[in-house]
mmCIF file of N, CA and C in Angstrom:
data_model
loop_
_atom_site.group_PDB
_atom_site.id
_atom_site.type_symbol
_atom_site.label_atom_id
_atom_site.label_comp_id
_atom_site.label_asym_id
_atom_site.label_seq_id
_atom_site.Cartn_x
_atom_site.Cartn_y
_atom_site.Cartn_z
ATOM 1 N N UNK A 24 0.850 -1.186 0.000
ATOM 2 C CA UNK A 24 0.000 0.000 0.000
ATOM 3 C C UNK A 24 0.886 1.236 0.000
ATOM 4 N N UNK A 25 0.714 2.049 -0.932
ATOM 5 C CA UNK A 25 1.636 3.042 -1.128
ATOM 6 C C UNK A 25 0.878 4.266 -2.188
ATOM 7 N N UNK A 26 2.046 5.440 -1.615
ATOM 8 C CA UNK A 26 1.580 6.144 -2.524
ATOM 9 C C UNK A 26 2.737 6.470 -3.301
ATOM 10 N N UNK A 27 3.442 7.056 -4.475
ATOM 11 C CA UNK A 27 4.386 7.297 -5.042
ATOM 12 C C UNK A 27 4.549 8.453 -6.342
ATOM 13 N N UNK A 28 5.287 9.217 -5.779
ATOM 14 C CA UNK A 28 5.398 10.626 -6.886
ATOM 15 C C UNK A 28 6.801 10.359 -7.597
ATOM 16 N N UNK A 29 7.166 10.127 -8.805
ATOM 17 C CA UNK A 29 7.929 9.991 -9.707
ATOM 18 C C UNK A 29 8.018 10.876 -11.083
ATOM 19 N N UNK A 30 8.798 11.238 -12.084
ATOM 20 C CA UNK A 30 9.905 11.454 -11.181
ATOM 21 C C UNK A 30 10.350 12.255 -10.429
ATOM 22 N N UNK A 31 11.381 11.987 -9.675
ATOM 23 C CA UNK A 31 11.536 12.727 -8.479
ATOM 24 C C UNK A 31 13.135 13.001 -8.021
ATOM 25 N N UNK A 32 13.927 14.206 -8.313
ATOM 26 C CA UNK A 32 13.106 15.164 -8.758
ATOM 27 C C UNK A 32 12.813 15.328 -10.115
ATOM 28 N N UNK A 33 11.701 16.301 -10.710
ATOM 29 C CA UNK A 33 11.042 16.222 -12.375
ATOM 30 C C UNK A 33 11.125 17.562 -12.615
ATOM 31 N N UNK A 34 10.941 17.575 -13.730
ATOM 32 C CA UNK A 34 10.367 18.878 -14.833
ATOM 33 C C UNK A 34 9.086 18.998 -14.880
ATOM 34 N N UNK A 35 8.593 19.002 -16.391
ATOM 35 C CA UNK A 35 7.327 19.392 -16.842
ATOM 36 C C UNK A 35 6.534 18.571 -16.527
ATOM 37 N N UNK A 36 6.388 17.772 -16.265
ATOM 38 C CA UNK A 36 5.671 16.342 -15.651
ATOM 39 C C UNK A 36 6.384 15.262 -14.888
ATOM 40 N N UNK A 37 4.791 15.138 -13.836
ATOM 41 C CA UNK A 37 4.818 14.072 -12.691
ATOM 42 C C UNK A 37 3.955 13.084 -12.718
ATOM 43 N N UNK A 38 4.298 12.186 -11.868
ATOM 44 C CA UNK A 38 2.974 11.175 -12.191
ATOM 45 C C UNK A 38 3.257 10.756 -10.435
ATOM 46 N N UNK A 39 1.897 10.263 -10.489
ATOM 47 C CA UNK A 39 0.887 10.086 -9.256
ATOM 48 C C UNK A 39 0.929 8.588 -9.165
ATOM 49 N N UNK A 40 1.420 7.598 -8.384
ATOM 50 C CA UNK A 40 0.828 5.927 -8.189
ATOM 51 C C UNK A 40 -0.036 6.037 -7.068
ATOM 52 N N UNK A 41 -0.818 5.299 -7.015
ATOM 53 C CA UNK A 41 -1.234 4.849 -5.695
ATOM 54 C C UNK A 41 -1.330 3.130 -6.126
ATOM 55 N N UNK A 42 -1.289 2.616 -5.202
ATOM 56 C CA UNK A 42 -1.493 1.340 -4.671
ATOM 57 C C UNK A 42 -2.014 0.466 -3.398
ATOM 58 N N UNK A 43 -3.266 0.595 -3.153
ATOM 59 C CA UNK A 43 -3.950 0.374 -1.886
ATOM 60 C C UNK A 43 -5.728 -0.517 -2.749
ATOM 61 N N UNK A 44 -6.189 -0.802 -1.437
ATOM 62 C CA UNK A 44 -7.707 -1.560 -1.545
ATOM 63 C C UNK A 44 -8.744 -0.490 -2.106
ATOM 64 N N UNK A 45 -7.985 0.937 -1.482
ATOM 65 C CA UNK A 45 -9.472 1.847 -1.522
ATOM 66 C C UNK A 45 -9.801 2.447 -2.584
ATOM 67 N N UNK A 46 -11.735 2.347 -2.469
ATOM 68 C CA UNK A 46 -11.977 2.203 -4.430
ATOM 69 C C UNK A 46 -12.785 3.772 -3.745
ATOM 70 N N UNK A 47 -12.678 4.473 -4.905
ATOM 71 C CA UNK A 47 -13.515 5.875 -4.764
ATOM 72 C C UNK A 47 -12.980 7.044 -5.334
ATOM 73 N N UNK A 48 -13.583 8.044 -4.286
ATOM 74 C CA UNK A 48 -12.593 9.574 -4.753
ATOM 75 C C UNK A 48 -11.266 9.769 -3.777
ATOM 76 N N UNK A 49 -10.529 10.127 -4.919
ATOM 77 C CA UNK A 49 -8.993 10.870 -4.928
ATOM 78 C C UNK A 49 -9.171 12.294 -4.732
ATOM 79 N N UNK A 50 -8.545 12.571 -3.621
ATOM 80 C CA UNK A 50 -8.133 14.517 -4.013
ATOM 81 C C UNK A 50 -6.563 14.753 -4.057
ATOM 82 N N UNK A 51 -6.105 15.343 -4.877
ATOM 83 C CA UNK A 51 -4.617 15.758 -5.084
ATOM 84 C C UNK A 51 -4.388 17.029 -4.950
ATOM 85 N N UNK A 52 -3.558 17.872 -4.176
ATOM 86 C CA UNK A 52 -3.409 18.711 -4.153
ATOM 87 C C UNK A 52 -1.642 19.118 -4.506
ATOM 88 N N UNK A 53 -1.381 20.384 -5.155
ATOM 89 C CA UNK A 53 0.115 20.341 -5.708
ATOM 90 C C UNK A 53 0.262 22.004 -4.757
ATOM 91 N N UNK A 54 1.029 22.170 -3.392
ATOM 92 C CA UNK A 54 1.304 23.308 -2.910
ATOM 93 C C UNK A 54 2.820 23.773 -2.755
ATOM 94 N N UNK A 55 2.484 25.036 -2.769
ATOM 95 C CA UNK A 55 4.199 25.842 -2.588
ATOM 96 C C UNK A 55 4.340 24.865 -0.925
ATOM 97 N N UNK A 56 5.588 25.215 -0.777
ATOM 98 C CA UNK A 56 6.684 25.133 0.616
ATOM 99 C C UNK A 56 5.804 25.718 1.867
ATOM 100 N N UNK A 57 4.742 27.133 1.111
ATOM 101 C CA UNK A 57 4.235 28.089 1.792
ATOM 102 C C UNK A 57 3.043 27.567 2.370
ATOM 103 N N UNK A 58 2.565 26.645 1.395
ATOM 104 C CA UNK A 58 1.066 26.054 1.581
ATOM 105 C C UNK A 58 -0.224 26.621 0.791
ATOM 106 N N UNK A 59 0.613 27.776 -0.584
ATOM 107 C CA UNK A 59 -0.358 27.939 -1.421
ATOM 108 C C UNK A 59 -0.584 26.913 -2.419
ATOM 109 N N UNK A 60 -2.164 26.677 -2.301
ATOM 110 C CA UNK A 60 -2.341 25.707 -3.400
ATOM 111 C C UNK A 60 -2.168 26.154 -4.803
ATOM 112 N N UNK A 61 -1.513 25.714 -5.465
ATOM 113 C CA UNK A 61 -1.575 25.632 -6.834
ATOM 114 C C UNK A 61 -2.249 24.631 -7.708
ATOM 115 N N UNK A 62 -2.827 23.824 -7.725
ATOM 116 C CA UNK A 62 -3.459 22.795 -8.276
ATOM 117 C C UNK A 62 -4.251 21.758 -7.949
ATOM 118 N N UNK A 63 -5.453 21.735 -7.794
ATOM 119 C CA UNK A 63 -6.718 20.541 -7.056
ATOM 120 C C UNK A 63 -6.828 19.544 -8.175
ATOM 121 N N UNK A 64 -7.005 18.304 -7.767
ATOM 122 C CA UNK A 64 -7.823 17.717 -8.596
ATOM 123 C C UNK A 64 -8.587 16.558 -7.790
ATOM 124 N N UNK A 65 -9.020 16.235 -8.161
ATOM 125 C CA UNK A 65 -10.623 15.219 -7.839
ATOM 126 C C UNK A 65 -10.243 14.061 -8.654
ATOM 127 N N UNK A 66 -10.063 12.892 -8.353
ATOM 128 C CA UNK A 66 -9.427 11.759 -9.355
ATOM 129 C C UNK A 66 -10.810 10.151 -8.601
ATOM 130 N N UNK A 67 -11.268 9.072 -9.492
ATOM 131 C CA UNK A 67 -12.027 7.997 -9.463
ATOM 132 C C UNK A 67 -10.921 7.406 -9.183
ATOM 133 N N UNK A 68 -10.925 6.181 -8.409
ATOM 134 C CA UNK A 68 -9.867 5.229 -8.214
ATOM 135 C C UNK A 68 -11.277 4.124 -8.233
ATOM 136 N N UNK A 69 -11.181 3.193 -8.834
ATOM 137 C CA UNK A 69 -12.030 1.941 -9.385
ATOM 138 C C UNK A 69 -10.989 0.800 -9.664
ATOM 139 N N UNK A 70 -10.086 0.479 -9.026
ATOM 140 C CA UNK A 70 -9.080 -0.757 -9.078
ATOM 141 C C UNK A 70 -8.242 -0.336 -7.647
ATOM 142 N N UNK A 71 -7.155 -1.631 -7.813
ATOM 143 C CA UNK A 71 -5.963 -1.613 -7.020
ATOM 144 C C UNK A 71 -5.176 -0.363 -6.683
ATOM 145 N N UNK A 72 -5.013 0.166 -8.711
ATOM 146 C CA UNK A 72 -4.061 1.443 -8.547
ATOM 147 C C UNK A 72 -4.418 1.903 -9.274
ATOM 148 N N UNK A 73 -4.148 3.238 -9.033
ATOM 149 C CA UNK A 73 -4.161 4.224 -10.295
ATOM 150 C C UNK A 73 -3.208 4.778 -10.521
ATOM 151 N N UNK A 74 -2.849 5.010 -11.618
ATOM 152 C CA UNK A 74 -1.536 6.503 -12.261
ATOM 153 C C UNK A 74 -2.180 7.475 -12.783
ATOM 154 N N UNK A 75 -1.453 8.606 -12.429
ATOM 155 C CA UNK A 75 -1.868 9.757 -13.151
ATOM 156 C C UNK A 75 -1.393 10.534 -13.557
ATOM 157 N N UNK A 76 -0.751 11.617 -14.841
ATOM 158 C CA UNK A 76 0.237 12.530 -14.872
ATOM 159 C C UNK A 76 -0.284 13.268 -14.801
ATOM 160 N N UNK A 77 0.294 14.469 -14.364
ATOM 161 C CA UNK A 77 0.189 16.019 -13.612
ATOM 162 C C UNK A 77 0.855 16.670 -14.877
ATOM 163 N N UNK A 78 0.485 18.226 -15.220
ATOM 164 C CA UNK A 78 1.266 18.895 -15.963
ATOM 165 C C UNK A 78 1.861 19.703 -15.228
ATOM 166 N N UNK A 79 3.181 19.900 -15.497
ATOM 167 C CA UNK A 79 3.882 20.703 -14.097
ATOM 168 C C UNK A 79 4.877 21.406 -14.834
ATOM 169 N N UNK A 80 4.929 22.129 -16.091
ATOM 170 C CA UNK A 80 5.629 22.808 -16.599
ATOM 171 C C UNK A 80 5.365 24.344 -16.302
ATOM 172 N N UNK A 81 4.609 24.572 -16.034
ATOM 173 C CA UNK A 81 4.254 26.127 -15.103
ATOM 174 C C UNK A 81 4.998 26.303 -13.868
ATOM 175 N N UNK A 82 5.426 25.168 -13.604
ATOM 176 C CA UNK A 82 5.892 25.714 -11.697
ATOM 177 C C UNK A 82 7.315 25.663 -11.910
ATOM 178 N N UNK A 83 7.519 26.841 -11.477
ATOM 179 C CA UNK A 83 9.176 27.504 -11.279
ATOM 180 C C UNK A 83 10.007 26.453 -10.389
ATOM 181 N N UNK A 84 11.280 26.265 -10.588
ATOM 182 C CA UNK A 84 12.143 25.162 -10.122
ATOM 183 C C UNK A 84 11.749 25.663 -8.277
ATOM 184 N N UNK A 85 11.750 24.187 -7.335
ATOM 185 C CA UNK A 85 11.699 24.553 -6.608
ATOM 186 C C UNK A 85 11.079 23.230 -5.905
ATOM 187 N N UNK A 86 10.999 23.449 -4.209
ATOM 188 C CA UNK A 86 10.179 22.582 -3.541
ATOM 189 C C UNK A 86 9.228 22.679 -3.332
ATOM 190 N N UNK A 87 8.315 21.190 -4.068
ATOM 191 C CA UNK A 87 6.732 21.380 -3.584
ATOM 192 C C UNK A 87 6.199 20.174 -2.658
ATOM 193 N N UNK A 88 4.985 20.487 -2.394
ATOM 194 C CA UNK A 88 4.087 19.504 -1.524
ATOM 195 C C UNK A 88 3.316 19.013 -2.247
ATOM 196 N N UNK A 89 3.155 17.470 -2.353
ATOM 197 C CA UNK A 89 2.257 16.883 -3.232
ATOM 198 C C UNK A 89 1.223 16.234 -1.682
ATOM 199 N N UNK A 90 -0.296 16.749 -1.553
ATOM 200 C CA UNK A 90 -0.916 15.752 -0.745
ATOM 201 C C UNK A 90 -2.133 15.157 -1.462
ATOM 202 N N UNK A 91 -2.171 14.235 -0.747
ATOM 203 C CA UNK A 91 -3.000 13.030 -1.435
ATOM 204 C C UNK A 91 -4.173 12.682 -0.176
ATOM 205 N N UNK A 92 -5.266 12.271 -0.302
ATOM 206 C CA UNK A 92 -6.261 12.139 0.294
ATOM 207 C C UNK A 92 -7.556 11.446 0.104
ATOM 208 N N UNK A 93 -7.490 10.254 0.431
ATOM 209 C CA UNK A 93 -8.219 8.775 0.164
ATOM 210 C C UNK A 93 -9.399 8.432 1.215
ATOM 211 N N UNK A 94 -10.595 8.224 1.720
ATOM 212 C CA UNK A 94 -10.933 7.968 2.809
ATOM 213 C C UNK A 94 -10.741 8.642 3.987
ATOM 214 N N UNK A 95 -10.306 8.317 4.987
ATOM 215 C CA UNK A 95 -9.542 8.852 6.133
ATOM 216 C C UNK A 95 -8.134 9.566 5.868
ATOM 217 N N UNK A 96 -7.840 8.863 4.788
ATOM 218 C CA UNK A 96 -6.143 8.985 5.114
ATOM 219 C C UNK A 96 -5.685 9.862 4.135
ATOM 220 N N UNK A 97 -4.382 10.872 4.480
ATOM 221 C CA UNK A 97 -3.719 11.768 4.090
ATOM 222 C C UNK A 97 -2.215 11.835 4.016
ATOM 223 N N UNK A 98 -1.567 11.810 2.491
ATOM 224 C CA UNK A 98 -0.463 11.114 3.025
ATOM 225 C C UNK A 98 0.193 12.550 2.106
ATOM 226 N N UNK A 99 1.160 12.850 2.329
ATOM 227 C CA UNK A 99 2.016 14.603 1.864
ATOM 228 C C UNK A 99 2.896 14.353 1.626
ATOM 229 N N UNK A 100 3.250 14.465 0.383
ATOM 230 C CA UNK A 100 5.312 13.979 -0.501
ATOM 231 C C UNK A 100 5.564 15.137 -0.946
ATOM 232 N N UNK A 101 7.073 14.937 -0.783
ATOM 233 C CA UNK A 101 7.571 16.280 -1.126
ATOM 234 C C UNK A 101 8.358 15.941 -2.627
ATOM 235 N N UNK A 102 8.285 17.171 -3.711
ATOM 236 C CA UNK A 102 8.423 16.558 -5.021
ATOM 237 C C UNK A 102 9.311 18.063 -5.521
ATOM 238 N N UNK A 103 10.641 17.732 -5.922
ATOM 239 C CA UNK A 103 11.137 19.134 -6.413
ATOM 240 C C UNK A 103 11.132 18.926 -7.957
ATOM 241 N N UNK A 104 10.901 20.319 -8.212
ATOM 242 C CA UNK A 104 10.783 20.154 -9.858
ATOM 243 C C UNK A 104 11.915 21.391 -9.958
ATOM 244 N N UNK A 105 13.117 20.865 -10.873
ATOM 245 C CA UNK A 105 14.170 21.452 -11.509
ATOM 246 C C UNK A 105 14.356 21.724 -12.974
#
């Protein structure tokens, strides 16, 4: 059961794994260091796993917060894009 942001660190694009039981809604959130959000999304998970790529060629080199949010659970990776 996992979650996984690759690559890492990336450019213009990221991609999203998850790997767990739980079937439903995904929320993704992509924030500055600061905790401004820059990017929501709302994602179906209907299997084991899902992937997803992110477009991330807008965000200036730097450290971000990727959080993820399944059910109960909330899990926050940190993802630099250079």
């Amino acid at each position: 059961k996992y979650v996984q942001i690759f690559p890492n660190p990336g450019t213009t694009k990221v991609d999203l794994a998850i790997e767990n039981d739980h079937q439903g809604e995904v929320y993704v959130q992509f924030l500055s260091v600061l905790g401004n959000e820059l990017q929501r999304h709302q994602l179906q998970k209907t299997g084991d796993s899902l992937v997803k790529t992110f477009d991330t060629s807008f965000f200036a080199p730097g450290l971000y917060l990727v959080k993820v949010r399944f059910g109960n659970i909330t899990v926050t990776k940190k993802w630099i894009r250079y």
